Amino acid sequence: MLKKNIGIVEDQTLVAELLKDYLETLNFDCCGVANNLTKARKLVEDQQPDAMLLDIDLNGVESGLDLAPLLHQKGIPFIVLSDLQDANTFKTVMEGRPAHYLEKPVSLITLRNALFSALPAAAKPAKLDGGNMLQVKDKQDFTLLIPISDIVYVHSDQGGCEVHYWDNNESRLNRKVELGTLIGLHQKMDPESIWQVHRSYLVNKKFITSFSPSGLRLKHTNALIPIGKTYRQQIMNWCQNL
């Protein structure tokens, strides 16, 4: 699958660089950054992006929302990013019919979920061995195929990622160390089933037995999985719907 091209309209250099880093981490291509409407329109016409990230306030003079009619005309979804969250701004943004409206500073996980929602084709996790197996390679270069549905949780530390999975044949929780990064591992999974709940933890939602702001309890383990502050409200909302 080809990478999706995402354009950025943002007048703050540091914010634009952070968004570019996020896109690279999420395996998207940034096809350009524009800091005003003239450059933004040229970016859209020249690059034909798959989606756009729009800042509202451009140098205190222009608004990224003025790009909305052109994007709708071309069928390009866009996500609005702003630290303006008052009622009038919200009404104005909604009139532009964005795919999502995100509050700055935006987190990696929030941006990922918004992009995957706006671009369903890009949201499909990488498939391995029939699409339901995770290929894990350890320090001894041994490879193990683990059914993704059997993964209970993943914990990342400096030594790699510990994949804790339920072995139905032996009726016990096993652990395998994967040398990759947590984000890289998560991209191989379905984000609707395997949730990132902390910068160091992924959990399989089907194994959640109880939850509170302090953490999650999972079937097959006594471990209390922490919920990071960045993820807390979103995870609490999701858990309410389990």
PDB file of C-alpha atoms in Angstrom:
ATOM      1  CA  MET A   1       0.000   0.000   0.000  1.00  0.00           C
ATOM      2  CA  LEU A   2       1.347   3.424  -0.974  1.00  0.00           C
ATOM      3  CA  LYS A   3       1.889   5.940   1.782  1.00  0.00           C
ATOM      4  CA  LYS A   4      -0.755   8.629   2.110  1.00  0.00           C
ATOM      5  CA  ASN A   5       0.332  12.215   1.428  1.00  0.00           C
ATOM      6  CA  ILE A   6      -0.665  14.747   4.074  1.00  0.00           C
ATOM      7  CA  GLY A   7      -0.350  18.522   3.681  1.00  0.00           C
ATOM      8  CA  ILE A   8       0.108  20.923   6.592  1.00  0.00           C
ATOM      9  CA  VAL A   9      -1.116  24.519   6.897  1.00  0.00           C
ATOM     10  CA  GLU A  10       0.605  25.982   9.956  1.00  0.00           C
ATOM     11  CA  ASP A  11       2.383  29.300  10.555  1.00  0.00           C
ATOM     12  CA  GLN A  12       4.368  28.205  13.633  1.00  0.00           C
ATOM     13  CA  THR A  13       7.588  26.509  12.545  1.00  0.00           C
ATOM     14  CA  LEU A  14       8.015  24.392  15.683  1.00  0.00           C
ATOM     15  CA  VAL A  15       4.435  23.110  15.520  1.00  0.00           C
ATOM     16  CA  ALA A  16       4.821  22.306  11.825  1.00  0.00           C
ATOM     17  CA  GLU A  17       8.029  20.369  12.502  1.00  0.00           C
ATOM     18  CA  LEU A  18       6.345  18.409  15.283  1.00  0.00           C
ATOM     19  CA  LEU A  19       3.446  17.498  12.983  1.00  0.00           C
ATOM     20  CA  LYS A  20       5.900  16.390  10.295  1.00  0.00           C
ATOM     21  CA  ASP A  21       7.641  14.163  12.860  1.00  0.00           C
ATOM     22  CA  TYR A  22       4.277  12.705  13.875  1.00  0.00           C
ATOM     23  CA  LEU A  23       3.406  11.945  10.257  1.00  0.00           C
ATOM     24  CA  GLU A  24       6.743  10.227   9.697  1.00  0.00           C
ATOM     25  CA  THR A  25       6.269   8.147  12.842  1.00  0.00           C
ATOM     26  CA  LEU A  26       2.797   7.131  11.631  1.00  0.00           C
ATOM     27  CA  ASN A  27       4.164   6.138   8.222  1.00  0.00           C
ATOM     28  CA  PHE A  28       2.543   9.008   6.315  1.00  0.00           C
ATOM     29  CA  ASP A  29       4.350  11.327   3.888  1.00  0.00           C
ATOM     30  CA  CYS A  30       4.218  15.086   4.396  1.00  0.00           C
ATOM     31  CA  CYS A  31       3.783  16.545   0.910  1.00  0.00           C
ATOM     32  CA  GLY A  32       4.373  20.127   2.013  1.00  0.00           C
ATOM     33  CA  VAL A  33       3.947  22.842   4.640  1.00  0.00           C
ATOM     34  CA  ALA A  34       2.267  26.190   3.951  1.00  0.00           C
ATOM     35  CA  ASN A  35       2.229  29.146   6.342  1.00  0.00           C
ATOM     36  CA  ASN A  36      -0.359  31.213   4.455  1.00  0.00           C
ATOM     37  CA  LEU A  37      -3.381  30.696   2.222  1.00  0.00           C
ATOM     38  CA  THR A  38      -1.613  31.486  -1.053  1.00  0.00           C
ATOM     39  CA  LYS A  39       0.982  28.780  -0.417  1.00  0.00           C
ATOM     40  CA  ALA A  40      -1.716  26.442   0.899  1.00  0.00           C
ATOM     41  CA  ARG A  41      -3.782  26.707  -2.282  1.00  0.00           C
ATOM     42  CA  LYS A  42      -0.670  26.083  -4.400  1.00  0.00           C
ATOM     43  CA  LEU A  43       0.194  23.066  -2.235  1.00  0.00           C
ATOM     44  CA  VAL A  44      -3.276  21.595  -2.787  1.00  0.00           C
ATOM     45  CA  GLU A  45      -3.235  22.208  -6.546  1.00  0.00           C
ATOM     46  CA  ASP A  46       0.317  20.964  -7.076  1.00  0.00           C
ATOM     47  CA  GLN A  47       0.469  18.022  -4.678  1.00  0.00           C
ATOM     48  CA  GLN A  48      -3.162  16.773  -4.568  1.00  0.00           C
ATOM     49  CA  PRO A  49      -2.789  15.559  -0.939  1.00  0.00           C
ATOM     50  CA  ASP A  50      -4.883  12.744   0.497  1.00  0.00           C
ATOM     51  CA  ALA A  51      -5.695  14.880   3.551  1.00  0.00           C
ATOM     52  CA  MET A  52      -4.795  18.234   5.090  1.00  0.00           C
ATOM     53  CA  LEU A  53      -4.028  19.458   8.605  1.00  0.00           C
ATOM     54  CA  LEU A  54      -5.248  23.037   9.017  1.00  0.00           C
ATOM     55  CA  ASP A  55      -4.390  25.642  11.612  1.00  0.00           C
ATOM     56  CA  ILE A  56      -7.116  28.263  12.093  1.00  0.00           C
ATOM     57  CA  ASP A  57      -5.116  31.370  12.945  1.00  0.00           C
ATOM     58  CA  LEU A  58      -2.443  32.116  10.329  1.00  0.00           C
ATOM     59  CA  ASN A  59      -0.272  35.048  11.400  1.00  0.00           C
ATOM     60  CA  GLY A  60      -3.309  36.685  13.002  1.00  0.00           C
ATOM     61  CA  VAL A  61      -4.586  37.678   9.556  1.00  0.00           C
ATOM     62  CA  GLU A  62      -5.821  34.623   7.641  1.00  0.00           C
ATOM     63  CA  SER A  63      -7.696  31.453   8.586  1.00  0.00           C
ATOM     64  CA  GLY A  64      -6.914  27.956   7.398  1.00  0.00           C
ATOM     65  CA  LEU A  65     -10.680  27.388   7.274  1.00  0.00           C
ATOM     66  CA  ASP A  66     -10.822  29.561   4.147  1.00  0.00           C
ATOM     67  CA  LEU A  67      -9.264  26.580   2.371  1.00  0.00           C
ATOM     68  CA  ALA A  68     -12.312  24.413   3.164  1.00  0.00           C
ATOM     69  CA  PRO A  69     -14.334  25.132  -0.026  1.00  0.00           C
ATOM     70  CA  LEU A  70     -11.395  24.129  -2.248  1.00  0.00           C
ATOM     71  CA  LEU A  71     -10.794  20.942  -0.238  1.00  0.00           C
ATOM     72  CA  HIS A  72     -14.461  19.963  -0.360  1.00  0.00           C
ATOM     73  CA  GLN A  73     -14.493  20.614  -4.106  1.00  0.00           C
ATOM     74  CA  LYS A  74     -11.564  18.222  -4.560  1.00  0.00           C
ATOM     75  CA  GLY A  75     -12.857  15.656  -2.069  1.00  0.00           C
ATOM     76  CA  ILE A  76      -9.872  16.075   0.263  1.00  0.00           C
ATOM     77  CA  PRO A  77     -10.678  15.503   3.966  1.00  0.00           C
ATOM     78  CA  PHE A  78      -9.151  17.935   6.424  1.00  0.00           C
ATOM     79  CA  ILE A  79      -8.500  18.058  10.146  1.00  0.00           C
ATOM     80  CA  VAL A  80      -8.560  21.364  11.990  1.00  0.00           C
ATOM     81  CA  LEU A  81      -5.991  21.924  14.751  1.00  0.00           C
ATOM     82  CA  SER A  82      -6.377  24.873  17.098  1.00  0.00           C
ATOM     83  CA  ASP A  83      -5.908  26.072  20.652  1.00  0.00           C
ATOM     84  CA  LEU A  84      -9.084  28.125  20.204  1.00  0.00           C
ATOM     85  CA  GLN A  85     -11.906  26.144  21.779  1.00  0.00           C
ATOM     86  CA  ASP A  86     -14.559  28.776  22.556  1.00  0.00           C
ATOM     87  CA  ALA A  87     -18.156  28.337  21.409  1.00  0.00           C
ATOM     88  CA  ASN A  88     -17.946  30.820  18.526  1.00  0.00           C
ATOM     89  CA  THR A  89     -14.815  29.207  17.110  1.00  0.00           C
ATOM     90  CA  PHE A  90     -16.368  25.765  17.447  1.00  0.00           C
ATOM     91  CA  LYS A  91     -19.452  26.928  15.520  1.00  0.00           C
ATOM     92  CA  THR A  92     -17.292  28.445  12.776  1.00  0.00           C
ATOM     93  CA  VAL A  93     -15.173  25.313  12.468  1.00  0.00           C
ATOM     94  CA  MET A  94     -18.192  23.020  12.287  1.00  0.00           C
ATOM     95  CA  GLU A  95     -19.660  25.132   9.483  1.00  0.00           C
ATOM     96  CA  GLY A  96     -16.543  24.259   7.491  1.00  0.00           C
ATOM     97  CA  ARG A  97     -17.374  20.527   7.848  1.00  0.00           C
ATOM     98  CA  PRO A  98     -13.940  19.189   8.844  1.00  0.00           C
ATOM     99  CA  ALA A  99     -13.298  15.480   9.317  1.00  0.00           C
ATOM    100  CA  HIS A 100     -12.111  16.282  12.857  1.00  0.00           C
ATOM    101  CA  TYR A 101     -11.476  19.293  15.120  1.00  0.00           C
ATOM    102  CA  LEU A 102      -8.533  18.712  17.466  1.00  0.00           C
ATOM    103  CA  GLU A 103      -7.287  20.845  20.327  1.00  0.00           C
ATOM    104  CA  LYS A 104      -3.644  21.913  20.374  1.00  0.00           C
ATOM    105  CA  PRO A 105      -1.256  20.660  21.511  1.00  0.00           C
ATOM    106  CA  VAL A 106      -2.323  17.478  19.758  1.00  0.00           C
ATOM    107  CA  SER A 107      -0.886  14.131  20.837  1.00  0.00           C
ATOM    108  CA  LEU A 108       0.484  11.484  18.507  1.00  0.00           C
ATOM    109  CA  ILE A 109      -2.287   9.011  19.383  1.00  0.00           C
ATOM    110  CA  THR A 110      -5.050  11.595  18.848  1.00  0.00           C
ATOM    111  CA  LEU A 111      -3.647  12.617  15.472  1.00  0.00           C
ATOM    112  CA  ARG A 112      -3.243   8.986  14.461  1.00  0.00           C
ATOM    113  CA  ASN A 113      -6.841   8.133  15.306  1.00  0.00           C
ATOM    114  CA  ALA A 114      -8.149  11.209  13.486  1.00  0.00           C
ATOM    115  CA  LEU A 115      -6.141  10.457  10.344  1.00  0.00           C
ATOM    116  CA  PHE A 116      -7.126   6.790  10.357  1.00  0.00           C
ATOM    117  CA  SER A 117     -10.760   7.829  10.687  1.00  0.00           C
ATOM    118  CA  ALA A 118     -10.501  10.401   7.893  1.00  0.00           C
ATOM    119  CA  LEU A 119      -8.581   7.981   5.655  1.00  0.00           C
ATOM    120  CA  PRO A 120     -10.073   4.488   6.114  1.00  0.00           C
ATOM    121  CA  ALA A 121      -7.732   2.946   3.545  1.00  0.00           C
ATOM    122  CA  ALA A 122      -4.702   4.208   5.457  1.00  0.00           C
ATOM    123  CA  ALA A 123      -6.052   2.942   8.747  1.00  0.00           C
ATOM    124  CA  LYS A 124      -5.728  -0.720   7.923  1.00  0.00           C
ATOM    125  CA  PRO A 125      -2.920  -2.230   9.998  1.00  0.00           C
ATOM    126  CA  ALA A 126      -0.070  -3.995   8.294  1.00  0.00           C
ATOM    127  CA  LYS A 127      -0.980  -7.611   7.553  1.00  0.00           C
ATOM    128  CA  LEU A 128       1.303 -10.529   8.245  1.00  0.00           C
ATOM    129  CA  ASP A 129       0.731 -14.199   7.533  1.00  0.00           C
ATOM    130  CA  GLY A 130      -2.919 -14.044   6.629  1.00  0.00           C
ATOM    131  CA  GLY A 131      -3.552 -10.788   8.476  1.00  0.00           C
ATOM    132  CA  ASN A 132      -4.082 -12.144  12.002  1.00  0.00           C
ATOM    133  CA  MET A 133      -0.567 -13.062  13.151  1.00  0.00           C
ATOM    134  CA  LEU A 134       2.181 -10.932  14.643  1.00  0.00           C
ATOM    135  CA  GLN A 135       5.730 -11.841  13.688  1.00  0.00           C
ATOM    136  CA  VAL A 136       8.010 -11.305  16.704  1.00  0.00           C
ATOM    137  CA  LYS A 137      11.785 -11.601  16.554  1.00  0.00           C
ATOM    138  CA  ASP A 138      13.811 -11.752  19.784  1.00  0.00           C
ATOM    139  CA  LYS A 139      17.434 -11.043  20.765  1.00  0.00           C
ATOM    140  CA  GLN A 140      18.522 -14.520  19.645  1.00  0.00           C
ATOM    141  CA  ASP A 141      16.982 -13.840  16.207  1.00  0.00           C
ATOM    142  CA  PHE A 142      14.274 -16.448  16.772  1.00  0.00           C
ATOM    143  CA  THR A 143      10.934 -15.665  15.150  1.00  0.00           C
ATOM    144  CA  LEU A 144       7.569 -16.514  16.679  1.00  0.00           C
ATOM    145  CA  LEU A 145       4.126 -16.080  15.147  1.00  0.00           C
ATOM    146  CA  ILE A 146       1.597 -14.901  17.730  1.00  0.00           C
ATOM    147  CA  PRO A 147      -2.141 -14.564  17.000  1.00  0.00           C
ATOM    148  CA  ILE A 148      -2.883 -10.862  17.495  1.00  0.00           C
ATOM    149  CA  SER A 149      -6.194 -11.761  19.140  1.00  0.00           C
ATOM    150  CA  ASP A 150      -4.240 -13.627  21.868  1.00  0.00           C
ATOM    151  CA  ILE A 151      -2.078 -10.641  22.822  1.00  0.00           C
ATOM    152  CA  VAL A 152      -3.119  -9.427  26.280  1.00  0.00           C
ATOM    153  CA  TYR A 153      -0.788  -6.447  26.556  1.00  0.00           C
ATOM    154  CA  VAL A 154       2.546  -5.080  25.365  1.00  0.00           C
ATOM    155  CA  HIS A 155       5.038  -3.258  27.590  1.00  0.00           C
ATOM    156  CA  SER A 156       7.878  -1.199  26.135  1.00  0.00           C
ATOM    157  CA  ASP A 157      11.137  -0.399  27.898  1.00  0.00           C
ATOM    158  CA  GLN A 158      14.724   0.362  26.882  1.00  0.00           C
ATOM    159  CA  GLY A 159      15.342  -3.297  26.070  1.00  0.00           C
ATOM    160  CA  GLY A 160      12.491  -3.554  23.558  1.00  0.00           C
ATOM    161  CA  CYS A 161       8.836  -4.570  23.789  1.00  0.00           C
ATOM    162  CA  GLU A 162       7.536  -7.367  25.996  1.00  0.00           C
ATOM    163  CA  VAL A 163       4.596  -9.036  24.261  1.00  0.00           C
ATOM    164  CA  HIS A 164       2.398 -10.809  26.821  1.00  0.00           C
ATOM    165  CA  TYR A 165       0.060 -13.266  25.119  1.00  0.00           C
ATOM    166  CA  TRP A 166      -2.315 -16.033  26.187  1.00  0.00           C
ATOM    167  CA  ASP A 167      -1.306 -19.544  25.117  1.00  0.00           C
ATOM    168  CA  ASN A 168      -4.542 -21.497  24.720  1.00  0.00           C
ATOM    169  CA  ASN A 169      -2.705 -24.797  24.373  1.00  0.00           C
ATOM    170  CA  GLU A 170      -0.882 -24.420  27.696  1.00  0.00           C
ATOM    171  CA  SER A 171      -3.518 -22.192  29.367  1.00  0.00           C
ATOM    172  CA  ARG A 172      -0.945 -19.717  30.588  1.00  0.00           C
ATOM    173  CA  LEU A 173       0.328 -16.209  29.931  1.00  0.00           C
ATOM    174  CA  ASN A 174       3.617 -16.202  28.003  1.00  0.00           C
ATOM    175  CA  ARG A 175       6.072 -13.402  27.349  1.00  0.00           C
ATOM    176  CA  LYS A 176       8.187 -12.715  24.287  1.00  0.00           C
ATOM    177  CA  VAL A 177      10.639  -9.835  23.820  1.00  0.00           C
ATOM    178  CA  GLU A 178      10.452  -7.948  20.506  1.00  0.00           C
ATOM    179  CA  LEU A 179      13.301  -5.617  19.572  1.00  0.00           C
ATOM    180  CA  GLY A 180      11.110  -3.104  17.704  1.00  0.00           C
ATOM    181  CA  THR A 181       9.461   0.062  19.014  1.00  0.00           C
ATOM    182  CA  LEU A 182       5.991   0.236  20.545  1.00  0.00           C
ATOM    183  CA  ILE A 183       4.700   2.495  17.761  1.00  0.00           C
ATOM    184  CA  GLY A 184       6.151   0.229  15.084  1.00  0.00           C
ATOM    185  CA  LEU A 185       4.553  -2.791  16.734  1.00  0.00           C
ATOM    186  CA  HIS A 186       1.194  -1.031  17.073  1.00  0.00           C
ATOM    187  CA  GLN A 187       1.133  -0.223  13.359  1.00  0.00           C
ATOM    188  CA  LYS A 188       0.960  -3.974  12.682  1.00  0.00           C
ATOM    189  CA  MET A 189      -2.243  -4.278  14.700  1.00  0.00           C
ATOM    190  CA  ASP A 190      -5.850  -3.162  14.459  1.00  0.00           C
ATOM    191  CA  PRO A 191      -6.025   0.099  16.508  1.00  0.00           C
ATOM    192  CA  GLU A 192      -9.702  -0.547  17.240  1.00  0.00           C
ATOM    193  CA  SER A 193      -8.820  -3.777  19.074  1.00  0.00           C
ATOM    194  CA  ILE A 194      -5.367  -3.028  20.467  1.00  0.00           C
ATOM    195  CA  TRP A 195      -5.335   0.299  22.295  1.00  0.00           C
ATOM    196  CA  GLN A 196      -2.385   2.437  23.294  1.00  0.00           C
ATOM    197  CA  VAL A 197      -3.162   3.510  26.862  1.00  0.00           C
ATOM    198  CA  HIS A 198       0.242   4.807  27.925  1.00  0.00           C
ATOM    199  CA  ARG A 199       3.463   5.768  26.181  1.00  0.00           C
ATOM    200  CA  SER A 200       4.804   2.354  27.250  1.00  0.00           C
ATOM    201  CA  TYR A 201       1.700   0.126  27.049  1.00  0.00           C
ATOM    202  CA  LEU A 202      -0.690  -1.405  24.534  1.00  0.00           C
ATOM    203  CA  VAL A 203      -3.674  -3.477  25.683  1.00  0.00           C
ATOM    204  CA  ASN A 204      -6.151  -5.769  23.957  1.00  0.00           C
ATOM    205  CA  LYS A 205      -9.572  -4.353  24.784  1.00  0.00           C
ATOM    206  CA  LYS A 206     -11.218  -7.799  24.873  1.00  0.00           C
ATOM    207  CA  PHE A 207      -9.152  -8.716  27.951  1.00  0.00           C
ATOM    208  CA  ILE A 208     -10.130  -5.629  29.991  1.00  0.00           C
ATOM    209  CA  THR A 209     -12.054  -6.726  33.113  1.00  0.00           C
ATOM    210  CA  SER A 210     -12.191  -3.425  35.037  1.00  0.00           C
ATOM    211  CA  PHE A 211     -10.972   0.123  34.750  1.00  0.00           C
ATOM    212  CA  SER A 212     -10.431   3.293  36.746  1.00  0.00           C
ATOM    213  CA  PRO A 213      -8.439   6.505  36.223  1.00  0.00           C
ATOM    214  CA  SER A 214      -5.480   4.798  37.934  1.00  0.00           C
ATOM    215  CA  GLY A 215      -5.291   1.874  35.516  1.00  0.00           C
ATOM    216  CA  LEU A 216      -6.754  -1.173  33.790  1.00  0.00           C
ATOM    217  CA  ARG A 217      -7.177  -4.730  35.046  1.00  0.00           C
ATOM    218  CA  LEU A 218      -6.842  -7.460  32.444  1.00  0.00           C
ATOM    219  CA  LYS A 219      -7.848 -11.090  32.279  1.00  0.00           C
ATOM    220  CA  HIS A 220      -5.024 -13.626  32.810  1.00  0.00           C
ATOM    221  CA  THR A 221      -2.770 -11.198  34.728  1.00  0.00           C
ATOM    222  CA  ASN A 222      -2.656  -9.426  38.082  1.00  0.00           C
ATOM    223  CA  ALA A 223      -0.774  -6.485  36.619  1.00  0.00           C
ATOM    224  CA  LEU A 224      -2.361  -3.034  36.862  1.00  0.00           C
ATOM    225  CA  ILE A 225      -1.770  -1.378  33.500  1.00  0.00           C
ATOM    226  CA  PRO A 226      -1.298   2.389  33.945  1.00  0.00           C
ATOM    227  CA  ILE A 227      -3.201   4.904  31.837  1.00  0.00           C
ATOM    228  CA  GLY A 228      -1.160   7.908  30.746  1.00  0.00           C
ATOM    229  CA  LYS A 229      -2.559  11.408  31.274  1.00  0.00           C
ATOM    230  CA  THR A 230      -2.558  12.000  27.513  1.00  0.00           C
ATOM    231  CA  TYR A 231      -4.790   8.979  26.925  1.00  0.00           C
ATOM    232  CA  ARG A 232      -6.932   8.993  30.095  1.00  0.00           C
ATOM    233  CA  GLN A 233     -10.087  10.773  28.937  1.00  0.00           C
ATOM    234  CA  GLN A 234     -10.190   8.938  25.629  1.00  0.00           C
ATOM    235  CA  ILE A 235      -9.644   5.538  27.250  1.00  0.00           C
ATOM    236  CA  MET A 236     -12.294   6.226  29.892  1.00  0.00           C
ATOM    237  CA  ASN A 237     -14.771   7.127  27.138  1.00  0.00           C
ATOM    238  CA  TRP A 238     -13.932   3.966  25.207  1.00  0.00           C
ATOM    239  CA  CYS A 239     -14.203   1.747  28.279  1.00  0.00           C
ATOM    240  CA  GLN A 240     -17.660   3.109  29.055  1.00  0.00           C
ATOM    241  CA  ASN A 241     -18.793   1.654  25.725  1.00  0.00           C
ATOM    242  CA  LEU A 242     -17.308  -1.829  26.222  1.00  0.00           C
TER     243      LEU A 242
END
